[in-house]
Amino acid sequence: MATLLHLDSSVFPGPASASRAVTDAFRTTWEEQHPQGTVIYRDLSLNPVPHITADAHSASFADPSEHTPEQAAAFAERVGFIEELERADAVLIGAPMYNYSIPSTLKAWLDNVVLYGRTAGETPSAKGTPVTVVASRGGSYAPGTPRAGYEYVQNYLEAVLKDMLALDLEFIVPELTMAPHNPAMAELVPLFEASRAKALQEAADKARTLADQLTSKAA
């Protein structure tokens, strides 16, 4: 049965998080389609992965037989994260925008799984795996908006997930998530509600489509 790798990185729990609400809609539909499937879940806010250290970085360029004990331990942990990615038939990532970029916890996970000669380079080991990123943000950074030039979430993740790891990337973008909480944005609440409803529907539709594709592929 299919395996889904699900990562959340919002600092807010449950329904308080716009990105978690949408990733939950995706996962719920996915599990309905794959009741016997496997979900590998990492809450990167609750249980952060280690940031890259000198030992973890240098070990990737050294022969394993020459690793120090510290390098061996750090590299083994990286390989564990990489193997989760490689086992996945689909990947789901909650990536809220914080100060124009992704949470540092998600950056730490990416730094661990990007490994030249394995997941990146000429023959990326997870090439073609579909990845759905829920890129929520408090305002709007769509093309043509005043802050479009400050959109570093989708640009960055496209460079890493698509260009480096060769994953099949799609975004779901719930916008204006601060509107219900910021009086200055009160007039934008209807737009937020429409964006949220659209994102929830897109998540369910995408999960269903991927489930169907994987089922057909396995048949």
PDB file of C-alpha atoms in Angstrom:
ATOM      1  CA  MET A   1       0.000   0.000   0.000  1.00  0.00           C
ATOM      2  CA  ALA A   2       0.998   3.614  -0.513  1.00  0.00           C
ATOM      3  CA  THR A   3       3.149   5.557   1.939  1.00  0.00           C
ATOM      4  CA  LEU A   4       2.646   9.250   2.667  1.00  0.00           C
ATOM      5  CA  LEU A   5       5.377  11.345   4.280  1.00  0.00           C
ATOM      6  CA  HIS A   6       3.624  14.187   6.113  1.00  0.00           C
ATOM      7  CA  LEU A   7       5.554  17.125   7.585  1.00  0.00           C
ATOM      8  CA  ASP A   8       4.060  20.015   9.555  1.00  0.00           C
ATOM      9  CA  SER A   9       6.132  23.009  10.630  1.00  0.00           C
ATOM     10  CA  SER A  10       3.643  25.538  12.015  1.00  0.00           C
ATOM     11  CA  VAL A  11       4.317  26.670  15.582  1.00  0.00           C
ATOM     12  CA  PHE A  12       0.557  26.701  16.197  1.00  0.00           C
ATOM     13  CA  PRO A  13      -1.234  23.462  17.121  1.00  0.00           C
ATOM     14  CA  GLY A  14      -4.303  21.971  15.497  1.00  0.00           C
ATOM     15  CA  PRO A  15      -7.040  24.277  14.173  1.00  0.00           C
ATOM     16  CA  ALA A  16      -5.116  27.362  15.312  1.00  0.00           C
ATOM     17  CA  SER A  17      -2.776  26.745  12.373  1.00  0.00           C
ATOM     18  CA  ALA A  18      -3.931  27.584   8.861  1.00  0.00           C
ATOM     19  CA  SER A  19      -1.420  25.227   7.260  1.00  0.00           C
ATOM     20  CA  ARG A  20      -2.237  22.328   9.599  1.00  0.00           C
ATOM     21  CA  ALA A  21      -5.958  22.648   8.837  1.00  0.00           C
ATOM     22  CA  VAL A  22      -5.220  22.181   5.141  1.00  0.00           C
ATOM     23  CA  THR A  23      -2.654  19.394   5.539  1.00  0.00           C
ATOM     24  CA  ASP A  24      -5.181  17.654   7.789  1.00  0.00           C
ATOM     25  CA  ALA A  25      -7.810  17.860   5.028  1.00  0.00           C
ATOM     26  CA  PHE A  26      -5.324  16.305   2.601  1.00  0.00           C
ATOM     27  CA  ARG A  27      -4.284  13.551   5.000  1.00  0.00           C
ATOM     28  CA  THR A  28      -7.869  12.714   6.002  1.00  0.00           C
ATOM     29  CA  THR A  29      -8.835  12.182   2.369  1.00  0.00           C
ATOM     30  CA  TRP A  30      -5.623  10.273   1.707  1.00  0.00           C
ATOM     31  CA  GLU A  31      -6.287   7.883   4.591  1.00  0.00           C
ATOM     32  CA  GLU A  32      -9.852   7.364   3.414  1.00  0.00           C
ATOM     33  CA  GLN A  33      -8.465   6.268   0.048  1.00  0.00           C
ATOM     34  CA  HIS A  34      -5.634   4.211   1.573  1.00  0.00           C
ATOM     35  CA  PRO A  35      -7.021   2.750   4.828  1.00  0.00           C
ATOM     36  CA  GLN A  36      -4.280   0.112   4.847  1.00  0.00           C
ATOM     37  CA  GLY A  37      -1.545   2.536   3.873  1.00  0.00           C
ATOM     38  CA  THR A  38       1.272   4.026   5.913  1.00  0.00           C
ATOM     39  CA  VAL A  39       1.713   7.618   7.056  1.00  0.00           C
ATOM     40  CA  ILE A  40       5.134   8.740   8.255  1.00  0.00           C
ATOM     41  CA  TYR A  41       4.449  11.872  10.274  1.00  0.00           C
ATOM     42  CA  ARG A  42       6.884  14.468  11.541  1.00  0.00           C
ATOM     43  CA  ASP A  43       5.773  17.486  13.517  1.00  0.00           C
ATOM     44  CA  LEU A  44       8.881  19.597  13.024  1.00  0.00           C
ATOM     45  CA  SER A  45       7.724  22.206  15.523  1.00  0.00           C
ATOM     46  CA  LEU A  46       7.013  19.751  18.320  1.00  0.00           C
ATOM     47  CA  ASN A  47       9.976  17.481  17.551  1.00  0.00           C
ATOM     48  CA  PRO A  48      12.548  19.464  15.560  1.00  0.00           C
ATOM     49  CA  VAL A  49      15.210  17.612  13.605  1.00  0.00           C
ATOM     50  CA  PRO A  50      18.816  18.623  14.290  1.00  0.00           C
ATOM     51  CA  HIS A  51      20.260  21.512  12.376  1.00  0.00           C
ATOM     52  CA  ILE A  52      23.214  20.563  10.205  1.00  0.00           C
ATOM     53  CA  THR A  53      26.483  20.433  12.119  1.00  0.00           C
ATOM     54  CA  ALA A  54      30.056  20.322  10.894  1.00  0.00           C
ATOM     55  CA  ASP A  55      30.119  16.566  11.552  1.00  0.00           C
ATOM     56  CA  ALA A  56      26.886  15.945   9.647  1.00  0.00           C
ATOM     57  CA  HIS A  57      28.045  18.064   6.722  1.00  0.00           C
ATOM     58  CA  SER A  58      31.624  16.826   6.451  1.00  0.00           C
ATOM     59  CA  ALA A  59      30.562  13.186   6.761  1.00  0.00           C
ATOM     60  CA  SER A  60      28.722  13.401   3.454  1.00  0.00           C
ATOM     61  CA  PHE A  61      32.041  14.054   1.641  1.00  0.00           C
ATOM     62  CA  ALA A  62      34.106  11.412   3.450  1.00  0.00           C
ATOM     63  CA  ASP A  63      34.345   7.661   3.025  1.00  0.00           C
ATOM     64  CA  PRO A  64      32.210   5.996   5.723  1.00  0.00           C
ATOM     65  CA  SER A  65      35.217   3.918   6.782  1.00  0.00           C
ATOM     66  CA  GLU A  66      36.967   7.150   7.703  1.00  0.00           C
ATOM     67  CA  HIS A  67      34.110   8.704   9.725  1.00  0.00           C
ATOM     68  CA  THR A  68      34.809   9.721  13.260  1.00  0.00           C
ATOM     69  CA  PRO A  69      32.288   8.439  15.816  1.00  0.00           C
ATOM     70  CA  GLU A  70      30.677  11.883  15.810  1.00  0.00           C
ATOM     71  CA  GLN A  71      30.455  11.950  12.011  1.00  0.00           C
ATOM     72  CA  ALA A  72      29.037   8.420  11.899  1.00  0.00           C
ATOM     73  CA  ALA A  73      26.278   9.254  14.388  1.00  0.00           C
ATOM     74  CA  ALA A  74      25.341  12.520  12.676  1.00  0.00           C
ATOM     75  CA  PHE A  75      25.363  10.943   9.223  1.00  0.00           C
ATOM     76  CA  ALA A  76      23.262   7.981  10.341  1.00  0.00           C
ATOM     77  CA  GLU A  77      20.591  10.392  11.529  1.00  0.00           C
ATOM     78  CA  ARG A  78      20.616  12.170   8.160  1.00  0.00           C
ATOM     79  CA  VAL A  79      20.269   8.855   6.359  1.00  0.00           C
ATOM     80  CA  GLY A  80      17.215   8.058   8.478  1.00  0.00           C
ATOM     81  CA  PHE A  81      15.454  11.199   7.251  1.00  0.00           C
ATOM     82  CA  ILE A  82      16.535  10.498   3.680  1.00  0.00           C
ATOM     83  CA  GLU A  83      15.197   6.944   3.783  1.00  0.00           C
ATOM     84  CA  GLU A  84      11.804   8.246   4.910  1.00  0.00           C
ATOM     85  CA  LEU A  85      11.731  10.490   1.850  1.00  0.00           C
ATOM     86  CA  GLU A  86      12.825   7.679  -0.444  1.00  0.00           C
ATOM     87  CA  ARG A  87      10.138   5.300   0.906  1.00  0.00           C
ATOM     88  CA  ALA A  88       7.350   7.789   0.345  1.00  0.00           C
ATOM     89  CA  ASP A  89       4.962   7.471  -2.583  1.00  0.00           C
ATOM     90  CA  ALA A  90       3.822  11.047  -1.903  1.00  0.00           C
ATOM     91  CA  VAL A  91       4.964  13.904   0.336  1.00  0.00           C
ATOM     92  CA  LEU A  92       2.832  16.504   2.111  1.00  0.00           C
ATOM     93  CA  ILE A  93       4.458  19.582   3.670  1.00  0.00           C
ATOM     94  CA  GLY A  94       2.919  22.357   5.743  1.00  0.00           C
ATOM     95  CA  ALA A  95       5.069  25.435   5.135  1.00  0.00           C
ATOM     96  CA  PRO A  96       3.664  28.634   6.671  1.00  0.00           C
ATOM     97  CA  MET A  97       5.383  31.901   5.857  1.00  0.00           C
ATOM     98  CA  TYR A  98       7.243  33.399   8.807  1.00  0.00           C
ATOM     99  CA  ASN A  99       8.978  36.726   8.168  1.00  0.00           C
ATOM    100  CA  TYR A 100       8.810  36.140   4.404  1.00  0.00           C
ATOM    101  CA  SER A 101      10.416  32.674   4.542  1.00  0.00           C
ATOM    102  CA  ILE A 102       9.878  29.113   5.778  1.00  0.00           C
ATOM    103  CA  PRO A 103      10.163  28.037   9.435  1.00  0.00           C
ATOM    104  CA  SER A 104      13.720  27.222  10.475  1.00  0.00           C
ATOM    105  CA  THR A 105      12.578  23.747  11.485  1.00  0.00           C
ATOM    106  CA  LEU A 106      11.586  22.974   7.908  1.00  0.00           C
ATOM    107  CA  LYS A 107      14.883  24.403   6.658  1.00  0.00           C
ATOM    108  CA  ALA A 108      16.688  22.041   9.046  1.00  0.00           C
ATOM    109  CA  TRP A 109      14.825  19.039   7.609  1.00  0.00           C
ATOM    110  CA  LEU A 110      15.669  20.125   4.062  1.00  0.00           C
ATOM    111  CA  ASP A 111      19.335  20.565   4.947  1.00  0.00           C
ATOM    112  CA  ASN A 112      19.355  17.001   6.268  1.00  0.00           C
ATOM    113  CA  VAL A 113      17.702  15.371   3.261  1.00  0.00           C
ATOM    114  CA  VAL A 114      19.601  17.238   0.522  1.00  0.00           C
ATOM    115  CA  LEU A 115      22.589  14.970  -0.082  1.00  0.00           C
ATOM    116  CA  TYR A 116      24.592  15.262  -3.285  1.00  0.00           C
ATOM    117  CA  GLY A 117      25.237  11.912  -4.865  1.00  0.00           C
ATOM    118  CA  ARG A 118      22.021  10.515  -3.436  1.00  0.00           C
ATOM    119  CA  THR A 119      18.937  12.745  -3.205  1.00  0.00           C
ATOM    120  CA  ALA A 120      20.516  15.518  -5.278  1.00  0.00           C
ATOM    121  CA  GLY A 121      22.819  15.486  -8.264  1.00  0.00           C
ATOM    122  CA  GLU A 122      22.615  13.582 -11.542  1.00  0.00           C
ATOM    123  CA  THR A 123      20.268  10.821 -10.362  1.00  0.00           C
ATOM    124  CA  PRO A 124      18.141  12.042  -7.413  1.00  0.00           C
ATOM    125  CA  SER A 125      16.894   9.028  -5.482  1.00  0.00           C
ATOM    126  CA  ALA A 126      13.356  10.390  -4.913  1.00  0.00           C
ATOM    127  CA  LYS A 127      12.973  11.834  -8.418  1.00  0.00           C
ATOM    128  CA  GLY A 128       9.378  12.214  -9.555  1.00  0.00           C
ATOM    129  CA  THR A 129       7.794  11.705  -6.143  1.00  0.00           C
ATOM    130  CA  PRO A 130       4.742  14.005  -5.910  1.00  0.00           C
ATOM    131  CA  VAL A 131       5.016  16.630  -3.166  1.00  0.00           C
ATOM    132  CA  THR A 132       2.195  18.942  -2.137  1.00  0.00           C
ATOM    133  CA  VAL A 133       3.214  22.031  -0.175  1.00  0.00           C
ATOM    134  CA  VAL A 134       0.648  24.021   1.807  1.00  0.00           C
ATOM    135  CA  ALA A 135       2.228  27.483   1.728  1.00  0.00           C
ATOM    136  CA  SER A 136       0.003  29.525   4.021  1.00  0.00           C
ATOM    137  CA  ARG A 137       0.654  33.210   4.657  1.00  0.00           C
ATOM    138  CA  GLY A 138      -0.860  36.030   6.690  1.00  0.00           C
ATOM    139  CA  GLY A 139      -1.173  38.407   3.754  1.00  0.00           C
ATOM    140  CA  SER A 140      -1.132  38.094  -0.011  1.00  0.00           C
ATOM    141  CA  TYR A 141       2.082  37.806  -1.993  1.00  0.00           C
ATOM    142  CA  ALA A 142       0.537  36.796  -5.303  1.00  0.00           C
ATOM    143  CA  PRO A 143       1.849  38.271  -8.549  1.00  0.00           C
ATOM    144  CA  GLY A 144       0.637  41.843  -8.951  1.00  0.00           C
ATOM    145  CA  THR A 145       0.137  42.478  -5.230  1.00  0.00           C
ATOM    146  CA  PRO A 146       2.232  45.137  -3.435  1.00  0.00           C
ATOM    147  CA  ARG A 147       4.315  42.523  -1.598  1.00  0.00           C
ATOM    148  CA  ALA A 148       4.837  40.073  -4.433  1.00  0.00           C
ATOM    149  CA  GLY A 149       8.564  40.776  -4.325  1.00  0.00           C
ATOM    150  CA  TYR A 150       8.747  39.465  -0.762  1.00  0.00           C
ATOM    151  CA  GLU A 151       7.559  35.966  -1.668  1.00  0.00           C
ATOM    152  CA  TYR A 152      10.489  33.730  -0.708  1.00  0.00           C
ATOM    153  CA  VAL A 153       8.602  30.592   0.309  1.00  0.00           C
ATOM    154  CA  GLN A 154       7.466  29.231  -3.049  1.00  0.00           C
ATOM    155  CA  ASN A 155      10.583  30.492  -4.839  1.00  0.00           C
ATOM    156  CA  TYR A 156      12.887  28.821  -2.341  1.00  0.00           C
ATOM    157  CA  LEU A 157      10.970  25.551  -2.097  1.00  0.00           C
ATOM    158  CA  GLU A 158      10.744  25.286  -5.867  1.00  0.00           C
ATOM    159  CA  ALA A 159      14.527  25.627  -6.075  1.00  0.00           C
ATOM    160  CA  VAL A 160      15.111  22.921  -3.458  1.00  0.00           C
ATOM    161  CA  LEU A 161      12.250  20.473  -3.915  1.00  0.00           C
ATOM    162  CA  LYS A 162      11.884  20.699  -7.695  1.00  0.00           C
ATOM    163  CA  ASP A 163      15.280  21.726  -9.008  1.00  0.00           C
ATOM    164  CA  MET A 164      17.562  19.970  -6.498  1.00  0.00           C
ATOM    165  CA  LEU A 165      15.540  16.933  -5.404  1.00  0.00           C
ATOM    166  CA  ALA A 166      13.597  16.584  -8.704  1.00  0.00           C
ATOM    167  CA  LEU A 167      10.272  16.079  -6.917  1.00  0.00           C
ATOM    168  CA  ASP A 168       6.961  16.680  -8.693  1.00  0.00           C
ATOM    169  CA  LEU A 169       5.930  19.849  -6.871  1.00  0.00           C
ATOM    170  CA  GLU A 170       2.530  21.496  -6.438  1.00  0.00           C
ATOM    171  CA  PHE A 171       1.491  24.309  -4.092  1.00  0.00           C
ATOM    172  CA  ILE A 172      -1.730  25.022  -2.222  1.00  0.00           C
ATOM    173  CA  VAL A 173      -1.724  28.627  -0.970  1.00  0.00           C
ATOM    174  CA  PRO A 174      -4.167  29.758   1.749  1.00  0.00           C
ATOM    175  CA  GLU A 175      -3.767  33.533   1.966  1.00  0.00           C
ATOM    176  CA  LEU A 176      -4.742  36.394   4.272  1.00  0.00           C
ATOM    177  CA  THR A 177      -4.757  34.128   7.324  1.00  0.00           C
ATOM    178  CA  MET A 178      -4.179  37.118   9.634  1.00  0.00           C
ATOM    179  CA  ALA A 179      -7.383  38.833   8.515  1.00  0.00           C
ATOM    180  CA  PRO A 180      -9.576  37.382  11.313  1.00  0.00           C
ATOM    181  CA  HIS A 181      -7.005  38.442  13.928  1.00  0.00           C
ATOM    182  CA  ASN A 182      -5.889  41.872  12.712  1.00  0.00           C
ATOM    183  CA  PRO A 183      -8.513  44.672  12.903  1.00  0.00           C
ATOM    184  CA  ALA A 184      -6.712  46.530  10.130  1.00  0.00           C
ATOM    185  CA  MET A 185      -7.476  43.593   7.815  1.00  0.00           C
ATOM    186  CA  ALA A 186     -11.139  43.201   8.794  1.00  0.00           C
ATOM    187  CA  GLU A 187     -12.404  44.062   5.319  1.00  0.00           C
ATOM    188  CA  LEU A 188     -10.318  41.181   3.928  1.00  0.00           C
ATOM    189  CA  VAL A 189     -12.022  38.489   6.028  1.00  0.00           C
ATOM    190  CA  PRO A 190     -14.351  37.405   3.182  1.00  0.00           C
ATOM    191  CA  LEU A 191     -11.328  36.985   0.911  1.00  0.00           C
ATOM    192  CA  PHE A 192      -9.567  34.974   3.596  1.00  0.00           C
ATOM    193  CA  GLU A 193     -12.599  32.727   4.017  1.00  0.00           C
ATOM    194  CA  ALA A 194     -12.778  32.158   0.276  1.00  0.00           C
ATOM    195  CA  SER A 195      -9.057  31.386   0.112  1.00  0.00           C
ATOM    196  CA  ARG A 196      -9.331  28.963   3.026  1.00  0.00           C
ATOM    197  CA  ALA A 197     -12.318  27.149   1.522  1.00  0.00           C
ATOM    198  CA  LYS A 198     -10.516  26.883  -1.813  1.00  0.00           C
ATOM    199  CA  ALA A 199      -7.391  25.505  -0.142  1.00  0.00           C
ATOM    200  CA  LEU A 200      -9.327  22.887   1.825  1.00  0.00           C
ATOM    201  CA  GLN A 201     -11.075  21.738  -1.334  1.00  0.00           C
ATOM    202  CA  GLU A 202      -7.837  21.680  -3.301  1.00  0.00           C
ATOM    203  CA  ALA A 203      -6.205  19.581  -0.585  1.00  0.00           C
ATOM    204  CA  ALA A 204      -8.974  16.989  -0.613  1.00  0.00           C
ATOM    205  CA  ASP A 205      -9.069  16.914  -4.424  1.00  0.00           C
ATOM    206  CA  LYS A 206      -5.288  16.575  -4.692  1.00  0.00           C
ATOM    207  CA  ALA A 207      -5.166  13.759  -2.158  1.00  0.00           C
ATOM    208  CA  ARG A 208      -7.921  11.911  -3.992  1.00  0.00           C
ATOM    209  CA  THR A 209      -6.242  12.385  -7.370  1.00  0.00           C
ATOM    210  CA  LEU A 210      -2.880  11.163  -6.103  1.00  0.00           C
ATOM    211  CA  ALA A 211      -4.511   8.187  -4.412  1.00  0.00           C
ATOM    212  CA  ASP A 212      -6.247   7.239  -7.640  1.00  0.00           C
ATOM    213  CA  GLN A 213      -3.026   7.600  -9.640  1.00  0.00           C
ATOM    214  CA  LEU A 214      -1.063   5.423  -7.244  1.00  0.00           C
ATOM    215  CA  THR A 215      -3.806   2.799  -7.142  1.00  0.00           C
ATOM    216  CA  SER A 216      -3.897   2.659 -10.948  1.00  0.00           C
ATOM    217  CA  LYS A 217      -0.105   2.446 -11.091  1.00  0.00           C
ATOM    218  CA  ALA A 218      -0.065  -0.477  -8.661  1.00  0.00           C
ATOM    219  CA  ALA A 219      -2.839  -2.358 -10.465  1.00  0.00           C
TER     220      ALA A 219
END
